[in-house]
CSV table of C-alpha atoms in Angstrom, one decimal:
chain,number,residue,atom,x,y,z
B,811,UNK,CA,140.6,71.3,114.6
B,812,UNK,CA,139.5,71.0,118.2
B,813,UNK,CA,142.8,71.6,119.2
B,814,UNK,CA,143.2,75.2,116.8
B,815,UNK,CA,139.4,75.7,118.6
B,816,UNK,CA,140.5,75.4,122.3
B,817,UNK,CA,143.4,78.1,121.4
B,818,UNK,CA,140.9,81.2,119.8
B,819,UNK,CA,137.4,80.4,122.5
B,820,UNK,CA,136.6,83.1,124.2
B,821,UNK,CA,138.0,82.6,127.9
B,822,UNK,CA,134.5,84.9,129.3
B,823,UNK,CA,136.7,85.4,132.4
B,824,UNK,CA,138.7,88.1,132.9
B,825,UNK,CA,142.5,87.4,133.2
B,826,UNK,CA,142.4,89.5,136.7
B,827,UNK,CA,139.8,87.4,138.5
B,828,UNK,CA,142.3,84.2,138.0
B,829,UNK,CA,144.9,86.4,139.2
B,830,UNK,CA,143.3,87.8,142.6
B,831,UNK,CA,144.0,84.8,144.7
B,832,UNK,CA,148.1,84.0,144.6
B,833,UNK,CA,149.1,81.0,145.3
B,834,UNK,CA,151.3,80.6,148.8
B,835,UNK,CA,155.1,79.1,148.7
B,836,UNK,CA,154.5,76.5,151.4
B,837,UNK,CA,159.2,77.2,152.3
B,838,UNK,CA,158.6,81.3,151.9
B,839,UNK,CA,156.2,80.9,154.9
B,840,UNK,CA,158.2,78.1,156.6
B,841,UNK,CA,161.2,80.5,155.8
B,842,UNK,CA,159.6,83.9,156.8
B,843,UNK,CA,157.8,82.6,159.9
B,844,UNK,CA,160.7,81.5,161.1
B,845,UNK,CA,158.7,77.7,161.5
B,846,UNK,CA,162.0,75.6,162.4
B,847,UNK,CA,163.5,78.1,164.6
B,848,UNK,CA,159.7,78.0,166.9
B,849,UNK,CA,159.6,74.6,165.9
B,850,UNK,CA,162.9,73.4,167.8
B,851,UNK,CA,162.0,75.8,171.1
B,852,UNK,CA,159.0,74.1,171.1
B,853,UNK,CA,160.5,70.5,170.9
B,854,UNK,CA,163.1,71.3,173.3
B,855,UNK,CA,160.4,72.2,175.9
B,856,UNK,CA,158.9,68.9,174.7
B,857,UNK,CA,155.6,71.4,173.6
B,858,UNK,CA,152.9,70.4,173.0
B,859,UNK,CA,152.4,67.4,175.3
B,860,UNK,CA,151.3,64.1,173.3
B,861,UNK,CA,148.4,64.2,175.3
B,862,UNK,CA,147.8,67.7,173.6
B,863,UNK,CA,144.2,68.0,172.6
B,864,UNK,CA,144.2,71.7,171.3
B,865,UNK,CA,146.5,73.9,169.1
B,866,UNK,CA,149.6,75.6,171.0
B,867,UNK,CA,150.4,79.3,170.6
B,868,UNK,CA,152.6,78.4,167.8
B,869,UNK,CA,149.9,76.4,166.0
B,870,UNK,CA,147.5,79.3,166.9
B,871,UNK,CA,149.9,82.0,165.7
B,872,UNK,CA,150.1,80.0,162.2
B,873,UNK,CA,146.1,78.9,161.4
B,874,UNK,CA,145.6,82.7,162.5
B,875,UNK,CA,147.6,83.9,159.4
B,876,UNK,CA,146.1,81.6,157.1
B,877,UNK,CA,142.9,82.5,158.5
B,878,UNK,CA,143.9,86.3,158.1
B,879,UNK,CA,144.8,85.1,154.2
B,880,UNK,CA,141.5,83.4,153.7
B,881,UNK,CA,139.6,86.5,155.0
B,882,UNK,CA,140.8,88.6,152.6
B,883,UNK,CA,140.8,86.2,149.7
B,884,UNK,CA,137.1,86.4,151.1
B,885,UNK,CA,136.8,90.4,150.9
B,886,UNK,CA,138.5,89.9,147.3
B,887,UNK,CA,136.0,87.3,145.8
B,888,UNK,CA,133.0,89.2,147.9
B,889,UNK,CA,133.4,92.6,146.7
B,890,UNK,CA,133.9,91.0,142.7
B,891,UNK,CA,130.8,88.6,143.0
B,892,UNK,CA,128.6,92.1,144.0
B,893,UNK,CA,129.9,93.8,141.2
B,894,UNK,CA,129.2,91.1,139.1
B,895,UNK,CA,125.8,90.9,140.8
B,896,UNK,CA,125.2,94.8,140.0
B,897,UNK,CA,126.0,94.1,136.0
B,898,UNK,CA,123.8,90.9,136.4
B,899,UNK,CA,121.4,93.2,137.6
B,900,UNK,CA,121.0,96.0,134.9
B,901,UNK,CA,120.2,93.5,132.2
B,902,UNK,CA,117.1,92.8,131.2
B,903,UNK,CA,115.7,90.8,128.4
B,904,UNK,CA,112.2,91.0,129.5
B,905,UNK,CA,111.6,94.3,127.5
B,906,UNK,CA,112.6,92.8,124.3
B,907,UNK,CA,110.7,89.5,124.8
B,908,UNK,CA,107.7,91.4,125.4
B,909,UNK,CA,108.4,93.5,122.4
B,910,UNK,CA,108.7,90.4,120.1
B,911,UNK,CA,105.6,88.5,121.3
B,912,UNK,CA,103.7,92.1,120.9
B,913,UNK,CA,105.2,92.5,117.0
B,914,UNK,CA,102.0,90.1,116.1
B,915,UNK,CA,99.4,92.4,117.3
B,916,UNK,CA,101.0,95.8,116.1
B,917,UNK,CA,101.8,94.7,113.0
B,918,UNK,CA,97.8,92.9,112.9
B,919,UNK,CA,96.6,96.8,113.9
B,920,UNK,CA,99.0,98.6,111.5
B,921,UNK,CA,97.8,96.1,108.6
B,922,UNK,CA,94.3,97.1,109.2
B,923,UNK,CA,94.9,100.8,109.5
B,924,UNK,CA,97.0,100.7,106.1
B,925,UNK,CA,93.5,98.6,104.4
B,926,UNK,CA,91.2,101.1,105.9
B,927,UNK,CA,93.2,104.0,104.8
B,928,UNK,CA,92.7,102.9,101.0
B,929,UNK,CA,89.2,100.9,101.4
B,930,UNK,CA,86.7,104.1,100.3
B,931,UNK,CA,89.1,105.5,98.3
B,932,UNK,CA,89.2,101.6,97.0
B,933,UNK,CA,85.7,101.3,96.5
B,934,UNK,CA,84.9,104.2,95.0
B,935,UNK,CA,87.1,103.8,92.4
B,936,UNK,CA,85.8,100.2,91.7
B,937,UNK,CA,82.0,101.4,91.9
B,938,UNK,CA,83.6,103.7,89.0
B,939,UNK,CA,84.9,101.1,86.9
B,940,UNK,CA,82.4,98.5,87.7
B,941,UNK,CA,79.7,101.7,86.3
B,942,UNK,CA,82.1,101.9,82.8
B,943,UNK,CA,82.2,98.1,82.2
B,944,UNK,CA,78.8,97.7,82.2
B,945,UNK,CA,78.4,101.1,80.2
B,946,UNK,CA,81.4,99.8,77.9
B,947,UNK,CA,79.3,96.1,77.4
B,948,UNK,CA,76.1,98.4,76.9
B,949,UNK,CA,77.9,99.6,74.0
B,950,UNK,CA,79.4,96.6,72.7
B,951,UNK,CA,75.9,95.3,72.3
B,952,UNK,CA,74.0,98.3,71.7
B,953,UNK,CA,76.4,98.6,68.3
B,954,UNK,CA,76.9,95.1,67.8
B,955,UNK,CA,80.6,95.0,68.6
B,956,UNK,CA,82.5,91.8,69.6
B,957,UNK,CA,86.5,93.0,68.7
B,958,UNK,CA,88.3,95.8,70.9
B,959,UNK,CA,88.7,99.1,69.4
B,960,UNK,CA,91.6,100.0,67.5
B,961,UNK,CA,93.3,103.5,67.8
B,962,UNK,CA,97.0,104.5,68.3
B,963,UNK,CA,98.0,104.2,71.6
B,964,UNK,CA,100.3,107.5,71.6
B,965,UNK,CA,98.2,110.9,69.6
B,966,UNK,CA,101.7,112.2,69.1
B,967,UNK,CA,102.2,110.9,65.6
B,968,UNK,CA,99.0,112.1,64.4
B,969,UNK,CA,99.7,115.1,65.7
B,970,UNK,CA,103.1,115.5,64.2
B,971,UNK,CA,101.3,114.9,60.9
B,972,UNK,CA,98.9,117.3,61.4
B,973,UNK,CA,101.5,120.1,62.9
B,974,UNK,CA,103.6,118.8,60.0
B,975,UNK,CA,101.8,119.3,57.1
B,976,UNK,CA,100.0,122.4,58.4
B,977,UNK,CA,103.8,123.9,58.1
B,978,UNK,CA,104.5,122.6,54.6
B,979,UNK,CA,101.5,124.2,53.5
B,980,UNK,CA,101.6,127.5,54.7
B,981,UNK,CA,105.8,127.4,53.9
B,982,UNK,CA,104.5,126.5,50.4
B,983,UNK,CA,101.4,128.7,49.9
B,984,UNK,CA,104.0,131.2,51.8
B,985,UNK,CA,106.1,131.7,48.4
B,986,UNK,CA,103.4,132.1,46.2
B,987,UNK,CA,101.0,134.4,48.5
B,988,UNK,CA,104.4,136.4,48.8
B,989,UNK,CA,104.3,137.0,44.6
B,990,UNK,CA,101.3,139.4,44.8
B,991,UNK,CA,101.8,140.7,48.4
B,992,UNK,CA,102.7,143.9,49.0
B,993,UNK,CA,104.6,143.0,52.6
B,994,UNK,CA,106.8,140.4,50.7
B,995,UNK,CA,107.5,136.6,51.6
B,996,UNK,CA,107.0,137.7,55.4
B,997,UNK,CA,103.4,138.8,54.7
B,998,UNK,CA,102.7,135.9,52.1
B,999,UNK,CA,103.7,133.5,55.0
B,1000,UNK,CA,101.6,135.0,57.2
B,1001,UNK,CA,98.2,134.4,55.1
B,1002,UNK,CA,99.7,130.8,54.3
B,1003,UNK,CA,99.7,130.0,58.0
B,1004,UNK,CA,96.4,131.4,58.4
B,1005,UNK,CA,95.0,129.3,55.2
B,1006,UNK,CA,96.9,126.2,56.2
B,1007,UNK,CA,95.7,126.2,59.7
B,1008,UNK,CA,92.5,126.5,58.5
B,1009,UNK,CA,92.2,124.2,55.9
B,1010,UNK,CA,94.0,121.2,57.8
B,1011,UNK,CA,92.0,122.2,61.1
B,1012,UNK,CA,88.7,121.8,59.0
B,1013,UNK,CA,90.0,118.7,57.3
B,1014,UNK,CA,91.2,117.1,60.3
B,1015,UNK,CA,87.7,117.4,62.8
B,1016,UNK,CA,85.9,116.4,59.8
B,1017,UNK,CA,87.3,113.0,59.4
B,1018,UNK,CA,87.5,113.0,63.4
B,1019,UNK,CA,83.7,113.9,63.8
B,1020,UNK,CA,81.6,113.4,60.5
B,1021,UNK,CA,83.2,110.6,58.3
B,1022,UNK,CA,83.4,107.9,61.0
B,1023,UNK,CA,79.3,107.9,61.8
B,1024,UNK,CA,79.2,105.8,58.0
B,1025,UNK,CA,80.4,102.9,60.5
B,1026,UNK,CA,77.1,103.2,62.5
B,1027,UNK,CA,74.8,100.8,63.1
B,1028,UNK,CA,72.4,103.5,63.4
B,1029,UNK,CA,70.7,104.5,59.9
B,1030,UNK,CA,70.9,107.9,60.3
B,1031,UNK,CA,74.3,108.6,61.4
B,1032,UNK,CA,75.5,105.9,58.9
B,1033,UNK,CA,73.5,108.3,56.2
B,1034,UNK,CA,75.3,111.3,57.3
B,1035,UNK,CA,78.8,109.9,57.5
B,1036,UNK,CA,78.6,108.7,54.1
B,1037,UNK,CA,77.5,112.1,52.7
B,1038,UNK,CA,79.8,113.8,54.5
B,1039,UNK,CA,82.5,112.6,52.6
B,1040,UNK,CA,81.3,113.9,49.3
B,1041,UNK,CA,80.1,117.3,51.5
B,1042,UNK,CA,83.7,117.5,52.8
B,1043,UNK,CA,84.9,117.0,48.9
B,1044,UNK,CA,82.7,120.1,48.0
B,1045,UNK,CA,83.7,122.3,50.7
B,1046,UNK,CA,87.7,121.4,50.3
B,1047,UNK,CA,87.8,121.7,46.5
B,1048,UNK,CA,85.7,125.1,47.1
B,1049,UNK,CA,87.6,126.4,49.7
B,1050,UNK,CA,91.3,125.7,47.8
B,1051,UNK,CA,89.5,127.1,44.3
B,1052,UNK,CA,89.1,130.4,46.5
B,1053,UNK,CA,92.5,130.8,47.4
B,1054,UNK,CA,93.7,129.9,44.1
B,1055,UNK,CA,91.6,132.8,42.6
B,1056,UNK,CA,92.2,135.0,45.7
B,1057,UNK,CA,96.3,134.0,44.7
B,1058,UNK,CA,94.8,135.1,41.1
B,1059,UNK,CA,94.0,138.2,42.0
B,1060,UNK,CA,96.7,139.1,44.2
B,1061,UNK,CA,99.2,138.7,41.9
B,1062,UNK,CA,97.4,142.0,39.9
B,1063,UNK,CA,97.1,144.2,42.5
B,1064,UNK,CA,97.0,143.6,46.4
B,1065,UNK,CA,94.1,146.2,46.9
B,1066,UNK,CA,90.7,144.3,46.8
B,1067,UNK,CA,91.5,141.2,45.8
B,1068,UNK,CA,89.4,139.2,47.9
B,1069,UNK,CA,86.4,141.0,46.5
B,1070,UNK,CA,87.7,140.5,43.3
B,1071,UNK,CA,88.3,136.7,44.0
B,1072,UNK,CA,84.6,136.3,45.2
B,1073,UNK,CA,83.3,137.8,42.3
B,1074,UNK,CA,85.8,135.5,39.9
B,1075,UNK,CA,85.0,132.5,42.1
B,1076,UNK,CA,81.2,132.4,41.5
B,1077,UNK,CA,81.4,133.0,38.0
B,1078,UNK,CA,84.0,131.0,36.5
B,1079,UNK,CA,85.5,128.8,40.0
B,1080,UNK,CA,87.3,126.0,37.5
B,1081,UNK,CA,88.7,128.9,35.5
B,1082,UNK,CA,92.4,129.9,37.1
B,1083,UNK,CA,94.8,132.7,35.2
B,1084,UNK,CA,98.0,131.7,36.8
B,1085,UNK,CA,99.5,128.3,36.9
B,1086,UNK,CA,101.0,128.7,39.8
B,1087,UNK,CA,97.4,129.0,41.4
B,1088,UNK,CA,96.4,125.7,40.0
B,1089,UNK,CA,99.9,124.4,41.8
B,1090,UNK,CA,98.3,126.3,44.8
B,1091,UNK,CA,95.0,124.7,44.8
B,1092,UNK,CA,96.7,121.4,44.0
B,1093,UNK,CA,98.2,121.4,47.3
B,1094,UNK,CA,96.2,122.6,49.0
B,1095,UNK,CA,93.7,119.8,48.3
B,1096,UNK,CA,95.9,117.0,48.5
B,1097,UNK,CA,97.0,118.7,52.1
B,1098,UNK,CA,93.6,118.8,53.2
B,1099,UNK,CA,92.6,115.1,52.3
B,1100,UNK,CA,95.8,114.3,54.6
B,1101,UNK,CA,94.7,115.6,57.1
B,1102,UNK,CA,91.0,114.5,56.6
B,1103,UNK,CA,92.6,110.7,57.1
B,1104,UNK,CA,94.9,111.9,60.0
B,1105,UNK,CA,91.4,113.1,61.9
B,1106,UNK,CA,89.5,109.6,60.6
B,1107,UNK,CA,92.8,107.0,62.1
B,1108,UNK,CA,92.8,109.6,65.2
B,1109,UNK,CA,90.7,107.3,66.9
B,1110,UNK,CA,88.8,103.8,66.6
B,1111,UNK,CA,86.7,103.8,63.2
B,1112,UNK,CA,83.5,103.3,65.4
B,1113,UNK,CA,81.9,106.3,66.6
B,1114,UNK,CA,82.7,107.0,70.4
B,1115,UNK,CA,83.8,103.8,70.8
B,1116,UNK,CA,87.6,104.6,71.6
B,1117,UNK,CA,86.4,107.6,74.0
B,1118,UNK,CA,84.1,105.2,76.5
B,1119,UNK,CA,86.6,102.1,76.1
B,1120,UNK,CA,89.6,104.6,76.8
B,1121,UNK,CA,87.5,105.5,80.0
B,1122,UNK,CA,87.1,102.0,81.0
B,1123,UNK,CA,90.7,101.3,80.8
B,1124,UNK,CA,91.3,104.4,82.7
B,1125,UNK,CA,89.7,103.8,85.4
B,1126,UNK,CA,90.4,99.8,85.1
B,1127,UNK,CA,94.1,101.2,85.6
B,1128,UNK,CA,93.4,103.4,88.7
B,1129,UNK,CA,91.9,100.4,90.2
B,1130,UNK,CA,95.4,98.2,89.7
B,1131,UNK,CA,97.1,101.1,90.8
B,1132,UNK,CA,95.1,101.4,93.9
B,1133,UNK,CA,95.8,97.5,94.7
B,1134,UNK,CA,99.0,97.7,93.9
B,1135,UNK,CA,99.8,100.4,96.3
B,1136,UNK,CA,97.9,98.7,98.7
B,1137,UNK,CA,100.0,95.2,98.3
B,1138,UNK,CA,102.9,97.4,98.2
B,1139,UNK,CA,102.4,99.3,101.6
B,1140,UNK,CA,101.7,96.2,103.1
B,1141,UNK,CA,105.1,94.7,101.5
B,1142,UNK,CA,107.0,97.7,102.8
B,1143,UNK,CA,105.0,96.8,106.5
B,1144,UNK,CA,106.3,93.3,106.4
B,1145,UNK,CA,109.8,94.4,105.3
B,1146,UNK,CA,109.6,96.9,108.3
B,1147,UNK,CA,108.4,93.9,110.4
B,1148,UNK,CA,110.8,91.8,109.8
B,1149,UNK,CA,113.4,94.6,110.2
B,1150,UNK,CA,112.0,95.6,113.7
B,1151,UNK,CA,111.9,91.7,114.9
B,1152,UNK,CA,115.5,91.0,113.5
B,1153,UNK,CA,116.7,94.1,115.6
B,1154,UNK,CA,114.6,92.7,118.9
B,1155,UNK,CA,116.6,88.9,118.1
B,1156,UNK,CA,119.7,90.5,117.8
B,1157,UNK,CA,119.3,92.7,120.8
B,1158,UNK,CA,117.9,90.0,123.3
B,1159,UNK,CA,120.5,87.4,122.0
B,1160,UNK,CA,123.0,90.5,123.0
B,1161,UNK,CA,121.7,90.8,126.3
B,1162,UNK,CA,121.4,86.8,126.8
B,1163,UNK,CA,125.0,86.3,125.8
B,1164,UNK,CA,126.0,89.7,128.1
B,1165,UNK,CA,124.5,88.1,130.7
B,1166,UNK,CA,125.4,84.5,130.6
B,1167,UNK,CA,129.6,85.4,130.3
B,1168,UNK,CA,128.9,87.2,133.1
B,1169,UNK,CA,127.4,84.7,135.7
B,1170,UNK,CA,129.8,82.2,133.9
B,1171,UNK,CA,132.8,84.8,135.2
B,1172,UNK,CA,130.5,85.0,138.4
B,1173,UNK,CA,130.6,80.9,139.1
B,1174,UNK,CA,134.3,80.8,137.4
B,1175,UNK,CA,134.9,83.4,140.3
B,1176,UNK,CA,133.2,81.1,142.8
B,1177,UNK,CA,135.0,78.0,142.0
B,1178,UNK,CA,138.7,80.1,142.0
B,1179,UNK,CA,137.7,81.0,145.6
B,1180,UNK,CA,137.0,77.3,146.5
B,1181,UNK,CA,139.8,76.2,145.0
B,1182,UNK,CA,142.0,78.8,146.9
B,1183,UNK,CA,140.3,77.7,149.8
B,1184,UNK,CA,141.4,74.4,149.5
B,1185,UNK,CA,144.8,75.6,148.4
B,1186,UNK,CA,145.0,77.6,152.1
B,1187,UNK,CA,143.9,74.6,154.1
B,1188,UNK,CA,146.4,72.3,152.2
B,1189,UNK,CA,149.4,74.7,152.8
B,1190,UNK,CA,147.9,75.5,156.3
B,1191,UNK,CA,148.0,71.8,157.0
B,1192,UNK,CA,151.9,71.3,155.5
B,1193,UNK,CA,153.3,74.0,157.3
B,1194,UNK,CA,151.6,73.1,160.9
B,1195,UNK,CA,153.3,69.2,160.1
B,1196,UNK,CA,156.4,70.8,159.8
């Protein structure tokens, strides 16, 4: 494994800088410099003397080309260290380190701008719910209630029902209105819609408003919710006799008969001449007491209790909202955070790595010249031997 390792490192030196200093054929210089030719004119003139204490023109001529060589191995290794040193020189981690031990203190600052920017609106709305607890336990007390109130989380059923039978009604009362109207089914359905909507409307805030006070703790509304259920009896069975008789009396003739059902309403209301009006009344009570239940379920059985716990919860859940976005800016600040400091890592280990190959390929440089150096002087020394 070490092995497989040695073959794919990273060699941080550029192939050219081991290339910039060639190595010298010690018998290509011998050969060029003509070396044995000077060599034997020197020996024949028995140069230099044994006594010789300083190099001959020969020896002169020969350190002076390696010295020549050496200088501009020199210029070579010179003129790449200063580039290196310019590349060196352009780096700096600083920024980034500065950056990173900074992070702390911004994010510190941005943390407390984020909690200021959500503190009044924070404390208003717990002032709020704090206000509708205690109004809420007020209650509780006040009416001697200990369980939570009990209503249909979604009003969309109950208004289906409602919607619903308002339309069965009126398509009903539609086909019998239609047998003494002069404008036909279209003008039949048209007083249906208007009966039905008024009959269910009626029913419905009645059981809403009036039946659910016989729950109260309080004597008088208790006495009044439990006669409005045989009030609302009167009124429905009234109201549904009327249009029975009015249905009476436009099947005879369409001109006056709502006078003419008045009139046969206060004298004899239980008395109907069609059957189809007692069908009529029929529904129309059974319709009505529907809808007298829908309006009674529509919310908690106790008076006003589902309308000030419904507040409570409200503004319990603009609260939670109001920490949760809080918790949740802050989250998205730390993610940020982290983000930004990861970037600043990544960027100063960059640099550092940047900047160590390149004084590595800066003191491989160095050592490649010394080792040339030494390679001169060795050759230098061979060839003056010879």
């Amino acid at each position: 494994m070490n092995w497989l390792k040695n073959i794919f490192k990273l060699d941080p030196t550029p192939r050219g800088d081991a290339e910039i200093f060639s190595k010298i054929d010690v018998d290509k210089v011998i050969k060029n410099e003509n070396i044995d030719r000077l060599g034997i004119e020197a020996g024949e003139k028995e140069l230099p003397p044994t006594n010789a204490t300083s190099y001959d023109a020969n020896e002169s001529k020969i350190i002076l080309k390696f010295k020549d060589e050496l200088s501009e191995s020199y210029r070579k290794a010179k003129e790449k260290t200063e580039g290196l040193n310019i590349r060196v020189s352009k780096i700096d981690i600083n920024p980034d380190f500065q950056n990173i031990e900074n992070l702390p203190e911004k994010i510190k600052k941005q943390a407390a701008s984020l909690i200021n920017e959500f503190n009044s609106r924070l404390i208003t709305i717990k002032e709020t719910r704090d206000q509708l607890s205690h109004d809420l336990k007020e209650f509780q007390s006040a009416n001697d209630l200990s369980s939570l109130p009990d209503y249909p989380e979604s009003k969309f059923l109950s208004i289906t029902i409602l919607v619903a039978i308002a339309f069965i009604e009126s398509i009903g009362n539609g086909y019998f209105f239609a047998k003494g109207n002069e404008f036909g089914f279209l003008g039949g359905y048209t007083q249906a819609l208007i009966v039905a909507s008024a009959n269910v409307a009626f029913a419905f805030f009645w059981g809403y408003l009036a039946v659910p006070n016989m729950n109260s703790v309080n004597k008088t509304k208790k006495y009044l919710g439990i006669i409005s259920i045989p009030t609302y009896l009167l009124i429905a069975i009234s109201f549904n006799l009327f249009v029975a008789h009015y249905r009476d009396e436009l099947s005879l003739s369409f001109e006056g008969a709502n006078f003419r059902a008045i009139s046969a309403f206060m004298e004899t209301p239980f008395f109907l001449k069609d059957f189809d009006s007692f069908i009529l009344f029929f529904i129309g009570l059974i319709i009505s007491i529907v809808a007298l239940i829908d309006g009674y379920k529509f919310d908690d059985k106790y008076p006003g209790y589902g309308r000030i716990y419904r507040r409570y919860k409200e503004a319990e859940k603009k609260y939670h909202q109001c920490c949760f976005n809080i918790v949740k800016s802050l989250h998205n600040l730390k993610n940020q955070s982290l983000k930004e400091l990861q970037d600043l890592y990544e960027n100063s280990q960059k640099d550092y790595t940047h900047l160590n190959i390149l004084l590595s390929n800066k003191n491989k440089l160095i050592n490649l010249y010394e080792e040339h150096y030494r390679h001169l002087e060795g050759v230098c020394d061979v060839v003056l031997k010879h």
